[in-house]
Amino acid sequence: MAAGAVVVVLAAGLGAWAFQGPLAAKDRYCWGGWEQDSGPGILGDEAYSGDDAHSRTSKEVSPTPGKPTGSCTLAVHSSLVFSDGDKSVQDTTVTVKYGRAPKDAETRLSWLNGYLGDGAMPLPDGLPGAVAGARGLLVLPKRCDTRDGRPSTVTLDARERSEPADVLPQKTDLGGSRAVTELLVTAANKGMEKAGCAPAEPLSVTAPVLTLPEKNESFYSDPACRIKGLDLDLDEAREREASYQVGAVTKDLQSCSVRIGRTDVEFLDALMVAHPRIDALLKDAMGDRAPARGWRGKGVLASDHQVVRARCAGRPTTFLMLGAPAYQARGHFAAFTDAVTQRLGCDVVAPAGTGGERG
């Protein structure tokens, strides 16, 4: 009798355990690298802004050793119906891509600036890349380079759509730069595993993500980003609508972005890259000669982009500017390179008289 009671109790306990779901598998996304409820908010219930309907779906193409390119997309949908019958909808989409950077040099410059400029900060622990609130880039180890010697990368981009627009914010929020870093590095590790080039030890992040040195400055005044000599001399109308963001200021990365108008039209982006693995993405984008007489290094001074690569503080360093008006481009670019080379303690890149004053 007692033994039978014990059997019944055990059976009931096992049934309850199974019913409550400890053995139920968690959903996994992005080549199996992301697990439901594993940390970043986009993977948990906090990603849902409405309680009436919600879903999390994904689609993916895994990289393979024979074809080391892939993508994964995570889509989160939620909706809320108000007492008056109105309905709000929020859709957040996170896309990760594994592969190589754009082949065309000019396209690649703009693509890279999109991940490194305008408020992005370097990845912690010396990892080659950068993150912001809704995007990230990681350059993979050399063992994952393409057959033609170009580095492979993993990128992350998030987008958000809300209806109606005045009910839910349009700004995409994945939980901050730390959450983006976790998503990016985890996806990169799984992507390298699928592509057959994973290192013996997975990439990891232990240090905190750096924060921006300054908030976006909406009351514009020269010099832009407090960079000596970077005087844009905007007319009054544009100056009233202009803002600038002081980005990273480290030995590996420095950025400055200037935007015009409520829609943040790109006016100027300046970037310095010195991390060897990131700089390797730009190695073949410089041409084979100095950009102009008197300039040090190799590069191009075009109407809509200026780029030069030279040794600075003992290592190859790339200076880039996008969007500056053609008639001002060389002066702005020279002023930026002057400020950076002075900060890093290396020889100037621009010839005398083309940039700001040198002290």
XYZ file of C-alpha atoms in Angstrom:
359
model
C 0.000 0.000 0.000
C 2.743 2.384 0.971
C 4.822 1.321 -2.011
C 1.873 1.918 -4.332
C 1.393 5.393 -2.884
C 5.034 6.168 -3.535
C 4.665 5.091 -7.175
C 1.595 7.284 -7.629
C 3.327 10.324 -6.116
C 6.386 9.870 -8.329
C 4.253 9.472 -11.435
C 2.250 12.567 -10.587
C 5.463 14.499 -9.988
C 6.945 13.474 -13.325
C 3.721 14.406 -15.065
C 3.656 17.855 -13.506
C 7.334 18.380 -14.358
C 6.742 17.516 -17.996
C 3.591 19.625 -18.172
C 5.314 22.738 -16.790
C 7.874 22.493 -19.559
C 11.434 22.273 -18.130
C 12.193 19.769 -20.880
C 10.662 21.923 -23.620
C 13.342 23.176 -25.999
C 13.894 26.908 -26.294
C 13.578 28.423 -29.737
C 16.915 29.183 -31.395
C 17.720 31.715 -34.090
C 20.591 32.895 -36.284
C 22.235 29.584 -37.152
C 21.472 28.356 -33.617
C 23.548 31.080 -31.965
C 20.710 32.950 -30.248
C 18.438 31.240 -27.745
C 15.036 32.422 -26.572
C 15.217 34.273 -23.215
C 19.023 34.069 -23.215
C 19.820 37.686 -22.320
C 19.312 40.472 -24.884
C 15.786 41.858 -24.666
C 14.937 41.164 -28.306
C 15.043 37.435 -27.456
C 12.678 37.711 -24.485
C 9.157 38.857 -23.682
C 10.308 42.453 -23.164
C 10.631 42.728 -26.951
C 6.825 42.765 -27.184
C 5.201 46.165 -26.732
C 1.641 44.844 -27.087
C -0.112 42.023 -25.234
C -2.924 41.226 -27.666
C -0.797 39.465 -30.282
C 2.879 38.776 -30.606
C 5.265 36.533 -32.478
C 8.960 35.960 -33.083
C 9.976 34.355 -36.358
C 13.226 33.848 -38.228
C 14.636 32.831 -41.570
C 18.241 32.104 -42.376
C 20.822 30.857 -44.842
C 23.857 29.345 -43.125
C 27.401 29.904 -44.360
C 29.283 26.743 -45.318
C 32.959 25.946 -45.993
C 32.186 25.843 -49.712
C 30.130 29.043 -49.672
C 31.158 31.215 -46.692
C 28.281 33.693 -46.951
C 25.021 33.683 -45.068
C 22.279 35.711 -43.460
C 19.724 35.452 -40.712
C 16.713 37.638 -40.003
C 14.787 37.761 -36.738
C 11.368 39.447 -36.912
C 9.444 40.407 -33.768
C 5.801 41.496 -34.092
C 3.412 42.706 -31.417
C 0.128 44.586 -31.337
C -2.186 46.200 -28.831
C -5.892 47.025 -29.213
C -7.073 49.985 -27.147
C -10.466 50.293 -25.473
C -11.689 52.634 -28.224
C -10.822 50.052 -30.876
C -7.644 51.718 -32.114
C -4.721 49.389 -32.711
C -0.989 49.899 -32.429
C 1.550 47.648 -34.132
C 5.285 47.330 -33.671
C 7.604 45.327 -35.911
C 11.307 44.984 -35.143
C 13.644 43.263 -37.579
C 17.243 42.277 -36.851
C 19.363 41.179 -39.813
C 22.805 39.589 -39.559
C 25.028 39.022 -42.586
C 28.141 36.869 -42.821
C 30.505 37.433 -45.737
C 32.845 39.917 -47.331
C 32.665 43.670 -47.638
C 31.471 45.272 -50.891
C 34.022 44.839 -53.660
C 33.704 48.316 -55.176
C 36.094 50.594 -53.284
C 33.851 53.679 -53.087
C 30.842 51.623 -51.995
C 32.990 49.916 -49.371
C 34.086 53.257 -47.880
C 30.468 54.329 -47.386
C 29.498 50.865 -46.115
C 32.279 50.875 -43.518
C 31.522 54.395 -42.354
C 27.926 53.304 -41.800
C 29.117 50.945 -39.078
C 32.059 52.879 -37.616
C 30.825 56.478 -37.707
C 27.983 58.559 -36.269
C 27.986 57.433 -32.652
C 29.382 53.908 -32.980
C 31.947 52.827 -30.386
C 34.730 50.217 -30.636
C 34.019 46.663 -29.568
C 35.541 45.772 -26.178
C 38.574 43.553 -25.567
C 40.321 44.688 -28.742
C 37.877 42.936 -31.064
C 38.009 44.569 -34.519
C 34.702 46.290 -34.997
C 32.172 48.692 -33.549
C 28.606 48.794 -32.240
C 25.837 51.304 -31.751
C 22.260 50.982 -30.530
C 20.946 49.301 -33.672
C 23.962 48.195 -35.708
C 27.314 46.478 -35.409
C 30.330 45.238 -37.368
C 32.903 42.588 -36.503
C 35.876 41.762 -38.730
C 36.623 38.054 -38.449
C 40.046 36.477 -37.781
C 42.472 36.056 -40.671
C 41.710 32.338 -40.901
C 38.282 33.348 -42.254
C 39.656 35.585 -45.056
C 38.243 35.039 -48.523
C 40.253 33.300 -51.220
C 41.398 36.635 -52.623
C 42.727 37.666 -49.209
C 39.971 40.047 -48.167
C 38.686 39.891 -44.581
C 35.261 38.409 -43.874
C 32.847 40.298 -41.659
C 29.664 39.864 -39.677
C 27.259 42.804 -39.614
C 24.079 43.439 -37.640
C 21.346 45.928 -38.540
C 18.046 46.500 -36.751
C 14.978 48.319 -38.049
C 11.690 49.191 -36.409
C 8.291 50.019 -37.881
C 5.427 51.332 -35.800
C 1.758 52.056 -36.528
C 0.461 54.618 -35.904
C 3.756 56.527 -35.831
C 2.731 58.814 -32.958
C 1.961 55.940 -30.570
C 5.203 53.983 -30.572
C 8.730 55.374 -30.988
C 10.436 54.916 -34.333
C 13.905 54.576 -32.811
C 15.085 50.974 -32.705
C 16.155 49.788 -29.267
C 17.714 46.356 -28.791
C 18.644 47.032 -25.183
C 21.776 49.118 -25.651
C 25.237 48.592 -27.107
C 26.029 45.744 -24.728
C 23.064 43.728 -25.997
C 24.062 44.444 -29.609
C 27.598 43.294 -28.819
C 26.332 40.011 -27.362
C 24.112 39.368 -30.380
C 26.901 40.224 -32.832
C 29.665 38.162 -31.213
C 27.418 35.159 -30.622
C 26.268 35.183 -34.241
C 29.864 35.551 -35.441
C 30.997 32.532 -33.437
C 28.212 30.383 -34.846
C 28.780 31.692 -38.379
C 32.489 30.852 -38.241
C 31.614 27.394 -36.959
C 29.266 26.837 -39.907
C 31.844 28.188 -42.362
C 34.568 25.928 -40.967
C 36.972 28.658 -39.829
C 36.146 28.982 -36.125
C 39.156 29.621 -33.869
C 40.060 27.133 -31.126
C 38.545 29.479 -28.536
C 35.296 31.305 -29.353
C 35.396 35.093 -29.443
C 34.200 36.570 -26.168
C 33.608 39.931 -24.520
C 34.321 40.618 -20.855
C 35.114 44.349 -20.717
C 32.369 46.991 -20.786
C 31.434 48.728 -24.013
C 32.782 52.285 -24.155
C 30.288 55.128 -24.068
C 30.253 58.186 -26.308
C 32.470 61.012 -25.060
C 29.709 63.552 -25.727
C 26.012 63.630 -26.532
C 24.820 64.813 -29.923
C 25.330 68.591 -30.091
C 22.194 70.118 -31.588
C 23.368 73.739 -31.216
C 25.998 73.898 -33.923
C 29.130 76.014 -33.669
C 32.514 75.781 -35.371
C 34.760 73.887 -35.186
C 32.749 70.730 -35.857
C 33.206 68.027 -33.208
C 35.640 70.380 -31.452
C 38.298 69.400 -34.004
C 40.745 72.259 -34.472
C 40.494 73.739 -37.945
C 37.316 71.875 -38.962
C 35.335 75.065 -39.579
C 32.442 74.370 -41.933
C 31.314 78.018 -42.236
C 27.643 77.107 -42.663
C 25.155 79.824 -43.546
C 22.683 80.855 -40.853
C 19.842 78.683 -42.152
C 21.944 75.525 -42.250
C 23.624 76.297 -38.954
C 20.215 76.454 -37.250
C 19.401 72.958 -38.578
C 22.842 71.406 -38.084
C 24.046 69.046 -35.382
C 27.212 67.090 -34.847
C 28.224 63.950 -32.987
C 31.652 63.472 -31.450
C 32.187 59.753 -31.891
C 34.974 57.488 -30.761
C 38.314 59.087 -29.900
C 40.738 56.184 -29.360
C 44.053 55.029 -30.807
C 42.173 52.659 -33.145
C 39.205 54.782 -34.163
C 38.054 58.395 -34.323
C 34.895 59.749 -35.912
C 32.913 62.932 -36.383
C 29.546 63.302 -38.127
C 27.603 66.412 -39.078
C 23.915 66.246 -39.982
C 21.559 68.844 -41.445
C 17.806 69.094 -40.844
C 15.187 67.105 -38.996
C 15.737 64.081 -41.225
C 19.468 64.008 -40.377
C 20.727 64.462 -43.922
C 24.373 63.446 -44.022
C 26.552 66.506 -44.531
C 29.988 65.316 -43.458
C 31.499 62.152 -41.982
C 35.143 61.985 -40.921
C 36.768 58.744 -39.847
C 40.190 57.481 -38.770
C 40.833 53.726 -38.658
C 44.028 52.208 -37.278
C 43.006 48.757 -36.021
C 44.950 46.365 -38.306
C 42.038 44.046 -39.076
C 39.593 46.878 -39.832
C 42.194 48.753 -41.842
C 42.754 45.594 -43.894
C 39.246 46.126 -45.315
C 40.506 49.335 -46.924
C 43.898 48.188 -48.118
C 43.007 48.095 -51.825
C 40.776 51.197 -51.809
C 43.614 53.744 -51.934
C 45.097 53.393 -55.381
C 48.875 53.251 -55.738
C 49.951 56.873 -55.440
C 49.710 59.959 -53.250
C 46.301 61.675 -53.503
C 47.906 64.969 -54.544
C 51.232 66.779 -54.443
C 52.576 67.154 -50.923
C 50.364 64.510 -49.316
C 51.971 61.635 -47.446
C 50.744 58.096 -48.154
C 48.413 56.819 -50.860
C 44.826 57.778 -51.517
C 42.173 59.628 -53.487
C 40.752 63.148 -53.223
C 37.446 62.919 -55.111
C 34.465 65.279 -55.136
C 32.404 63.233 -52.677
C 35.020 61.281 -50.764
C 38.588 61.707 -49.652
C 40.754 58.882 -48.341
C 44.447 58.476 -47.592
C 46.423 55.676 -45.962
C 49.810 56.299 -44.345
C 51.884 55.020 -41.449
C 51.093 56.779 -38.193
C 52.463 55.879 -34.764
C 54.104 52.799 -36.252
C 51.172 51.259 -38.115
C 49.067 51.778 -41.254
C 46.288 54.278 -40.591
C 43.435 55.265 -42.881
C 41.785 58.698 -42.887
C 38.410 59.049 -44.597
C 35.926 61.824 -45.230
C 32.565 61.484 -46.967
C 30.021 64.063 -48.050
C 32.050 67.253 -47.776
C 31.234 69.678 -50.626
C 33.807 69.461 -53.389
C 34.985 73.078 -53.105
C 35.741 72.614 -49.399
C 36.718 68.945 -49.353
C 40.479 69.244 -49.220
C 40.465 71.888 -46.505
C 38.091 69.937 -44.277
C 39.898 66.660 -44.837
C 43.306 68.185 -44.198
C 42.078 69.791 -40.973
C 40.771 66.434 -39.761
C 43.992 64.580 -40.599
C 46.056 67.328 -38.948
C 44.074 67.021 -35.715
C 44.287 63.237 -35.630
C 47.999 62.974 -36.455
C 48.753 65.544 -33.785
C 46.729 63.576 -31.229
C 48.420 60.295 -32.166
C 51.873 61.867 -32.249
C 52.875 61.103 -35.838
C 53.938 63.076 -38.908
C 51.265 65.126 -40.640
C 49.603 63.656 -43.717
C 48.382 66.803 -45.484
C 50.730 69.397 -46.970
C 51.129 72.678 -45.092
C 48.512 75.295 -45.811
C 45.665 72.933 -46.760
C 44.158 72.377 -43.312
C 43.765 74.158 -40.023
C 46.562 75.857 -38.190
C 49.167 73.528 -36.771
C 50.460 74.041 -33.304
